[in-house]
Amino acid sequence: MQTELDLDMSMVLSKFFLRSIGLWISENSAEERRMKIMIIYTVWHSIFATVEITRDFYFTIFYKGDILYVTTNILTVTMGLIKICIIMAHKEEFINLIVYVRQHFWNVKYNFREKEILDDCRKTCTFFVCSVTIMGACAIVAYLITPVIANAGKNNSERVLPFNIWLNLPVSMSPYYEMIFTLQMINMYQIAVTYFCFDNIFCILAIHLAGQFRILRYRFSKLCDIEHQINEKDMELTITNYAHTFYKQLKMYVRHHQELINFCDRLENVYTMLILGQVLVFSVLICLFAYQGLLAAAPLARRSIFIFHLIGSMALLFMFTYSCDGVIEHSEKVAIGAYSALWTIMPMNKSGKMLRNDLIMVIERSRRVCCLTANRFFPVSLETYNKFLLKLAGVWMTVNNAEERRRRLTMAFTAVIHVYGLYLNLGDAYYTWNDLSHCTFLLSNTLCIILAMFKLLILNFRRTEFKDLVLFAQQNFWHFKYDHDEKILFMKCRKLCKLWTITACSFTQASLAFYIITPICANIGKNKSDRVLPFKMWVDLPLSVTPYYEIMFVIQLATVQQIGITYLCNDNFLCILNMHVICQFRMLHNRLLNLWKIIDQKTDKIDYADKCYIALKKCIRQHQSLIKFCEKLEYVNTFPIFGHVVVFSLLMCFDTYEILLANVSTGTRLIFVFHMVGSFIHIIFFTYTCHGLIEESSNISLATYSGWWTILPMTETGRMLREDVKVMMMKSMRPCYLSAGGFFPISLETSTALMSTTMSYFTLMRESSVKNADK
């Protein structure tokens, strides 16, 4: 009977490749002997390839051949040999890791939500492993096809091999040629498998480790979830009976947490040297692959080898850093799961006190994240890798099928508009490539269109989470069920949001308007046959005469407007949500400060402690919901934030160049004046709101500590309140924030760094412009 593991494509491929090099679990002595033979066979191939490529390197230097090509090959072969040596030195630990994962991660009973997490891990592993394997196979095929194509039409005495072999033998003649070709083909396959199979299994182990941390977080968050089982009549009795049961469950979860930390340490011990080698050599390899694939004077077949190498190496590095980053992220979020448990409803008996103390220990330990390091020099995460352009855009929520159909039609229309916009700008850039000023204008437009397209694409993937954000804000933020002080905060927030929206829309519309005004002004005094459009179209049609001109003008006008809306609307909405979350944290801050003032109404200390504790539990629930909202806001917007941060400096550089240096019309300059001012205001306001989120969420700790908890009696309620205050303060020490793709949190410092980068780009572009002018 097939198990779920057998049906997992990532493990099927990894098991096949690891068995083919002799490093897999042996079920009996016969299989153990086969594994030993295969490992000897693999080591022999690695040594043979190293000797062969080293000799090639020596003779290439001697005869002044293509040294960079041979250097690329020798680095690839050497890296594979180093990997197998490192894994062989930790063979027993390596096999034990696979055995442990099979027993404790894959062959365990899970509930529905936990199975969803496990399936998500498997899908991610399958995508990564298949991508890397396909690129490796394509590179092998390209290596073999290159000499076949080169030999076409040649005599037998002139035939070439995939790799030069410097022997005093007629290697181009039969049967030597066929024998050596077959040997090199087998050798190349074995080296390729050695190169990527250990990385594949590492990715699988790390992603499933991160998945186990996600499962543990989910279990912690559901630890005391019995609200639906409690009746008001016997509430205290039910909670007391459940307290001991929940504490037993908590001890199981703590042991699971300890086992995961131990597993991470073991994985780190096996792979730490290998990770260091990967990180150090990848920079050189990717540089060499890019040179050989794009710049070197080589046949197309040889270029294809290194293009596949380049794509595969980028995929491999991303796989490495993504899996490591997942371990860091989800091991840290165990603390959020522990804090999200309904520990506030537990009584202050022996089990309740131990449960609270143990949750504090879990939160404390989770603050020191698990990570996989490069020989303990630095942790590996997504910061090690440069991610790609992504941007997000908003679409409305649908309430019925008719509205859903309209939404899909609108999205299809928007997608077509963006593709058309790309066609206009890229087509014009192709025909006017030598005009730097005009090409800068077109490249700036193209970058904005690409960002807007990514906005549309990404939000479509995460539309459910986006809808949840809007619904939560409608139900919990945008109402008037506030007291007098809270209404003042809410109205200030609304005024600031209105001011931001009006400002952003005004500058956007002003910039878009000059796309239309510029050709209108240029057409004044011209014949109809000389009229120009906002964007030149290189087609064999009389576009300057009626009615073609008017039709194309309206289409381009609609295109500019739609792209502008897509580019702006989600960024605008993100800033509004950010401001309202900040406002909610300020309200919570005030509630925590005012929580103790009920002493004026009731001076009995025991009754006062009960009232304070009830109010504190409401504040804790609100704090938990705000943290959860910030997490979802981060999940939906982390990629567009990163895209905006990456592209912002380049766009500002283009804007500055077009305003100050380019030989363009006044109307075109005004386009970029409004675009630059609007972009500058946007980045300042956006980083201000992100900085405010960090500041206000961390201030909750100060408000909690500032309370009058010192005057409360040491009754059961008083002790519970003190414990809960302690937990709330600990959680607030880790503020909420929005990050750029998980690389770094956004704050006001981000805006200053972006301005500095803009000036650097502009300096380079100005020097390039001066050199072109001198020529």
PDB file of N, CA and C in Angstrom, residues 379-437:
ATOM      1  N   PRO A 379      23.455  33.843  10.201  1.00  0.00           N
ATOM      2  CA  PRO A 379      22.279  33.036   9.851  1.00  0.00           C
ATOM      3  C   PRO A 379      21.888  33.260   8.403  1.00  0.00           C
ATOM      4  N   VAL A 380      21.426  32.199   7.754  1.00  0.00           N
ATOM      5  CA  VAL A 380      20.992  32.285   6.358  1.00  0.00           C
ATOM      6  C   VAL A 380      19.486  32.509   6.338  1.00  0.00           C
ATOM      7  N   SER A 381      19.047  33.520   5.606  1.00  0.00           N
ATOM      8  CA  SER A 381      17.618  33.817   5.493  1.00  0.00           C
ATOM      9  C   SER A 381      17.384  34.454   4.132  1.00  0.00           C
ATOM     10  N   LEU A 382      16.181  34.971   3.927  1.00  0.00           N
ATOM     11  CA  LEU A 382      15.867  35.624   2.649  1.00  0.00           C
ATOM     12  C   LEU A 382      16.692  36.885   2.431  1.00  0.00           C
ATOM     13  N   GLU A 383      17.290  37.423   3.505  1.00  0.00           N
ATOM     14  CA  GLU A 383      18.167  38.569   3.331  1.00  0.00           C
ATOM     15  C   GLU A 383      19.399  38.196   2.521  1.00  0.00           C
ATOM     16  N   THR A 384      19.688  36.903   2.439  1.00  0.00           N
ATOM     17  CA  THR A 384      20.841  36.445   1.675  1.00  0.00           C
ATOM     18  C   THR A 384      20.561  36.457   0.180  1.00  0.00           C
ATOM     19  N   TYR A 385      19.345  36.660  -0.183  1.00  0.00           N
ATOM     20  CA  TYR A 385      18.945  36.519  -1.598  1.00  0.00           C
ATOM     21  C   TYR A 385      18.170  37.744  -2.053  1.00  0.00           C
ATOM     22  N   ASN A 386      18.413  38.173  -3.245  1.00  0.00           N
ATOM     23  CA  ASN A 386      17.674  39.304  -3.818  1.00  0.00           C
ATOM     24  C   ASN A 386      16.413  38.797  -4.501  1.00  0.00           C
ATOM     25  N   LYS A 387      15.279  39.206  -3.973  1.00  0.00           N
ATOM     26  CA  LYS A 387      14.016  38.761  -4.563  1.00  0.00           C
ATOM     27  C   LYS A 387      13.626  39.651  -5.738  1.00  0.00           C
ATOM     28  N   PHE A 388      12.523  39.260  -6.399  1.00  0.00           N
ATOM     29  CA  PHE A 388      12.171  39.903  -7.660  1.00  0.00           C
ATOM     30  C   PHE A 388      11.013  40.886  -7.483  1.00  0.00           C
ATOM     31  N   LEU A 389      10.770  41.661  -8.554  1.00  0.00           N
ATOM     32  CA  LEU A 389       9.740  42.691  -8.502  1.00  0.00           C
ATOM     33  C   LEU A 389       8.367  42.105  -8.222  1.00  0.00           C
ATOM     34  N   LEU A 390       7.725  42.631  -7.165  1.00  0.00           N
ATOM     35  CA  LEU A 390       6.352  42.238  -6.879  1.00  0.00           C
ATOM     36  C   LEU A 390       5.608  43.473  -6.391  1.00  0.00           C
ATOM     37  N   LYS A 391       4.392  43.587  -6.761  1.00  0.00           N
ATOM     38  CA  LYS A 391       3.588  44.719  -6.329  1.00  0.00           C
ATOM     39  C   LYS A 391       2.154  44.253  -6.180  1.00  0.00           C
ATOM     40  N   LEU A 392       1.388  44.930  -5.386  1.00  0.00           N
ATOM     41  CA  LEU A 392       0.050  44.477  -5.054  1.00  0.00           C
ATOM     42  C   LEU A 392      -0.970  45.561  -5.372  1.00  0.00           C
ATOM     43  N   ALA A 393      -2.198  45.168  -5.751  1.00  0.00           N
ATOM     44  CA  ALA A 393      -3.254  46.151  -6.017  1.00  0.00           C
ATOM     45  C   ALA A 393      -4.568  45.659  -5.440  1.00  0.00           C
ATOM     46  N   GLY A 394      -5.468  46.586  -5.183  1.00  0.00           N
ATOM     47  CA  GLY A 394      -6.733  46.239  -4.548  1.00  0.00           C
ATOM     48  C   GLY A 394      -7.855  46.001  -5.530  1.00  0.00           C
ATOM     49  N   VAL A 395      -8.731  45.053  -5.171  1.00  0.00           N
ATOM     50  CA  VAL A 395      -9.987  44.849  -5.895  1.00  0.00           C
ATOM     51  C   VAL A 395     -11.082  44.764  -4.854  1.00  0.00           C
ATOM     52  N   TRP A 396     -12.305  45.102  -5.255  1.00  0.00           N
ATOM     53  CA  TRP A 396     -13.377  45.148  -4.283  1.00  0.00           C
ATOM     54  C   TRP A 396     -13.859  43.749  -3.915  1.00  0.00           C
ATOM     55  N   MET A 397     -14.591  43.672  -2.808  1.00  0.00           N
ATOM     56  CA  MET A 397     -15.164  42.401  -2.365  1.00  0.00           C
ATOM     57  C   MET A 397     -16.505  42.191  -3.053  1.00  0.00           C
ATOM     58  N   THR A 398     -16.785  40.949  -3.375  1.00  0.00           N
ATOM     59  CA  THR A 398     -18.039  40.627  -4.056  1.00  0.00           C
ATOM     60  C   THR A 398     -19.016  40.001  -3.071  1.00  0.00           C
ATOM     61  N   VAL A 399     -20.304  40.299  -3.273  1.00  0.00           N
ATOM     62  CA  VAL A 399     -21.336  39.776  -2.378  1.00  0.00           C
ATOM     63  C   VAL A 399     -22.298  38.843  -3.099  1.00  0.00           C
ATOM     64  N   ASN A 400     -22.227  38.773  -4.428  1.00  0.00           N
ATOM     65  CA  ASN A 400     -23.099  37.868  -5.174  1.00  0.00           C
ATOM     66  C   ASN A 400     -22.408  37.491  -6.485  1.00  0.00           C
ATOM     67  N   ASN A 401     -23.024  36.569  -7.213  1.00  0.00           N
ATOM     68  CA  ASN A 401     -22.420  36.060  -8.450  1.00  0.00           C
ATOM     69  C   ASN A 401     -22.307  37.133  -9.530  1.00  0.00           C
ATOM     70  N   ALA A 402     -23.320  37.998  -9.617  1.00  0.00           N
ATOM     71  CA  ALA A 402     -23.288  39.051 -10.636  1.00  0.00           C
ATOM     72  C   ALA A 402     -22.105  39.992 -10.399  1.00  0.00           C
ATOM     73  N   GLU A 403     -21.900  40.365  -9.142  1.00  0.00           N
ATOM     74  CA  GLU A 403     -20.779  41.253  -8.835  1.00  0.00           C
ATOM     75  C   GLU A 403     -19.445  40.552  -9.052  1.00  0.00           C
ATOM     76  N   GLU A 404     -19.393  39.249  -8.780  1.00  0.00           N
ATOM     77  CA  GLU A 404     -18.169  38.485  -9.028  1.00  0.00           C
ATOM     78  C   GLU A 404     -17.842  38.458 -10.518  1.00  0.00           C
ATOM     79  N   ARG A 405     -18.882  38.319 -11.360  1.00  0.00           N
ATOM     80  CA  ARG A 405     -18.655  38.344 -12.811  1.00  0.00           C
ATOM     81  C   ARG A 405     -18.130  39.703 -13.258  1.00  0.00           C
ATOM     82  N   ARG A 406     -18.707  40.768 -12.696  1.00  0.00           N
ATOM     83  CA  ARG A 406     -18.230  42.109 -13.043  1.00  0.00           C
ATOM     84  C   ARG A 406     -16.778  42.299 -12.610  1.00  0.00           C
ATOM     85  N   ARG A 407     -16.446  41.766 -11.441  1.00  0.00           N
ATOM     86  CA  ARG A 407     -15.069  41.880 -10.953  1.00  0.00           C
ATOM     87  C   ARG A 407     -14.093  41.181 -11.900  1.00  0.00           C
ATOM     88  N   ARG A 408     -14.467  39.984 -12.340  1.00  0.00           N
ATOM     89  CA  ARG A 408     -13.583  39.238 -13.242  1.00  0.00           C
ATOM     90  C   ARG A 408     -13.432  39.934 -14.593  1.00  0.00           C
ATOM     91  N   LEU A 409     -14.534  40.482 -15.093  1.00  0.00           N
ATOM     92  CA  LEU A 409     -14.450  41.217 -16.357  1.00  0.00           C
ATOM     93  C   LEU A 409     -13.549  42.443 -16.218  1.00  0.00           C
ATOM     94  N   THR A 410     -13.706  43.147 -15.096  1.00  0.00           N
ATOM     95  CA  THR A 410     -12.872  44.326 -14.862  1.00  0.00           C
ATOM     96  C   THR A 410     -11.404  43.947 -14.741  1.00  0.00           C
ATOM     97  N   MET A 411     -11.127  42.837 -14.051  1.00  0.00           N
ATOM     98  CA  MET A 411      -9.742  42.389 -13.921  1.00  0.00           C
ATOM     99  C   MET A 411      -9.161  41.993 -15.278  1.00  0.00           C
ATOM    100  N   ALA A 412      -9.981  41.324 -16.093  1.00  0.00           N
ATOM    101  CA  ALA A 412      -9.518  40.955 -17.437  1.00  0.00           C
ATOM    102  C   ALA A 412      -9.234  42.208 -18.265  1.00  0.00           C
ATOM    103  N   PHE A 413     -10.139  43.191 -18.172  1.00  0.00           N
ATOM    104  CA  PHE A 413      -9.938  44.458 -18.882  1.00  0.00           C
ATOM    105  C   PHE A 413      -8.652  45.142 -18.416  1.00  0.00           C
ATOM    106  N   THR A 414      -8.437  45.156 -17.093  1.00  0.00           N
ATOM    107  CA  THR A 414      -7.233  45.785 -16.544  1.00  0.00           C
ATOM    108  C   THR A 414      -5.973  45.067 -17.011  1.00  0.00           C
ATOM    109  N   ALA A 415      -6.020  43.729 -17.034  1.00  0.00           N
ATOM    110  CA  ALA A 415      -4.856  42.955 -17.493  1.00  0.00           C
ATOM    111  C   ALA A 415      -4.536  43.269 -18.955  1.00  0.00           C
ATOM    112  N   VAL A 416      -5.580  43.340 -19.788  1.00  0.00           N
ATOM    113  CA  VAL A 416      -5.377  43.667 -21.208  1.00  0.00           C
ATOM    114  C   VAL A 416      -4.784  45.069 -21.352  1.00  0.00           C
ATOM    115  N   ILE A 417      -5.285  46.002 -20.555  1.00  0.00           N
ATOM    116  CA  ILE A 417      -4.781  47.379 -20.594  1.00  0.00           C
ATOM    117  C   ILE A 417      -3.292  47.417 -20.259  1.00  0.00           C
ATOM    118  N   HIS A 418      -2.889  46.647 -19.248  1.00  0.00           N
ATOM    119  CA  HIS A 418      -1.483  46.659 -18.840  1.00  0.00           C
ATOM    120  C   HIS A 418      -0.584  46.020 -19.907  1.00  0.00           C
ATOM    121  N   VAL A 419      -1.070  44.951 -20.515  1.00  0.00           N
ATOM    122  CA  VAL A 419      -0.294  44.327 -21.596  1.00  0.00           C
ATOM    123  C   VAL A 419      -0.154  45.302 -22.765  1.00  0.00           C
ATOM    124  N   TYR A 420      -1.229  45.996 -23.071  1.00  0.00           N
ATOM    125  CA  TYR A 420      -1.186  46.994 -24.146  1.00  0.00           C
ATOM    126  C   TYR A 420      -0.204  48.119 -23.796  1.00  0.00           C
ATOM    127  N   GLY A 421      -0.212  48.554 -22.537  1.00  0.00           N
ATOM    128  CA  GLY A 421       0.729  49.588 -22.104  1.00  0.00           C
ATOM    129  C   GLY A 421       2.172  49.140 -22.243  1.00  0.00           C
ATOM    130  N   LEU A 422       2.442  47.889 -21.899  1.00  0.00           N
ATOM    131  CA  LEU A 422       3.794  47.351 -22.083  1.00  0.00           C
ATOM    132  C   LEU A 422       4.181  47.339 -23.559  1.00  0.00           C
ATOM    133  N   TYR A 423       3.235  46.932 -24.389  1.00  0.00           N
ATOM    134  CA  TYR A 423       3.496  46.898 -25.839  1.00  0.00           C
ATOM    135  C   TYR A 423       3.854  48.289 -26.359  1.00  0.00           C
ATOM    136  N   LEU A 424       3.109  49.302 -25.942  1.00  0.00           N
ATOM    137  CA  LEU A 424       3.371  50.665 -26.401  1.00  0.00           C
ATOM    138  C   LEU A 424       4.781  51.119 -26.025  1.00  0.00           C
ATOM    139  N   ASN A 425       5.141  50.936 -24.758  1.00  0.00           N
ATOM    140  CA  ASN A 425       6.413  51.470 -24.273  1.00  0.00           C
ATOM    141  C   ASN A 425       7.610  50.662 -24.752  1.00  0.00           C
ATOM    142  N   LEU A 426       7.505  49.341 -24.701  1.00  0.00           N
ATOM    143  CA  LEU A 426       8.629  48.516 -25.138  1.00  0.00           C
ATOM    144  C   LEU A 426       8.832  48.609 -26.649  1.00  0.00           C
ATOM    145  N   GLY A 427       7.714  48.673 -27.401  1.00  0.00           N
ATOM    146  CA  GLY A 427       7.842  48.827 -28.850  1.00  0.00           C
ATOM    147  C   GLY A 427       8.508  50.138 -29.223  1.00  0.00           C
ATOM    148  N   ASP A 428       8.108  51.212 -28.555  1.00  0.00           N
ATOM    149  CA  ASP A 428       8.720  52.514 -28.824  1.00  0.00           C
ATOM    150  C   ASP A 428      10.194  52.513 -28.417  1.00  0.00           C
ATOM    151  N   ALA A 429      10.507  51.866 -27.269  1.00  0.00           N
ATOM    152  CA  ALA A 429      11.905  51.806 -26.809  1.00  0.00           C
ATOM    153  C   ALA A 429      12.779  51.044 -27.798  1.00  0.00           C
ATOM    154  N   TYR A 430      12.226  50.025 -28.422  1.00  0.00           N
ATOM    155  CA  TYR A 430      12.990  49.225 -29.386  1.00  0.00           C
ATOM    156  C   TYR A 430      13.435  50.076 -30.580  1.00  0.00           C
ATOM    157  N   TYR A 431      12.542  50.943 -31.049  1.00  0.00           N
ATOM    158  CA  TYR A 431      12.842  51.738 -32.241  1.00  0.00           C
ATOM    159  C   TYR A 431      13.616  53.017 -31.912  1.00  0.00           C
ATOM    160  N   THR A 432      13.654  53.420 -30.644  1.00  0.00           N
ATOM    161  CA  THR A 432      14.347  54.674 -30.278  1.00  0.00           C
ATOM    162  C   THR A 432      15.419  54.416 -29.226  1.00  0.00           C
ATOM    163  N   TRP A 433      16.096  53.284 -29.342  1.00  0.00           N
ATOM    164  CA  TRP A 433      17.029  52.860 -28.292  1.00  0.00           C
ATOM    165  C   TRP A 433      18.199  53.829 -28.122  1.00  0.00           C
ATOM    166  N   ASN A 434      18.600  54.527 -29.162  1.00  0.00           N
ATOM    167  CA  ASN A 434      19.757  55.422 -29.081  1.00  0.00           C
ATOM    168  C   ASN A 434      19.432  56.769 -28.442  1.00  0.00           C
ATOM    169  N   ASP A 435      18.158  57.050 -28.243  1.00  0.00           N
ATOM    170  CA  ASP A 435      17.745  58.314 -27.620  1.00  0.00           C
ATOM    171  C   ASP A 435      17.606  58.084 -26.113  1.00  0.00           C
ATOM    172  N   LEU A 436      18.654  58.461 -25.334  1.00  0.00           N
ATOM    173  CA  LEU A 436      18.673  58.167 -23.896  1.00  0.00           C
ATOM    174  C   LEU A 436      17.529  58.843 -23.158  1.00  0.00           C
ATOM    175  N   SER A 437      17.236  60.097 -23.498  1.00  0.00           N
ATOM    176  CA  SER A 437      16.176  60.835 -22.797  1.00  0.00           C
ATOM    177  C   SER A 437      14.816  60.173 -23.004  1.00  0.00           C
TER     178      SER A 437
END
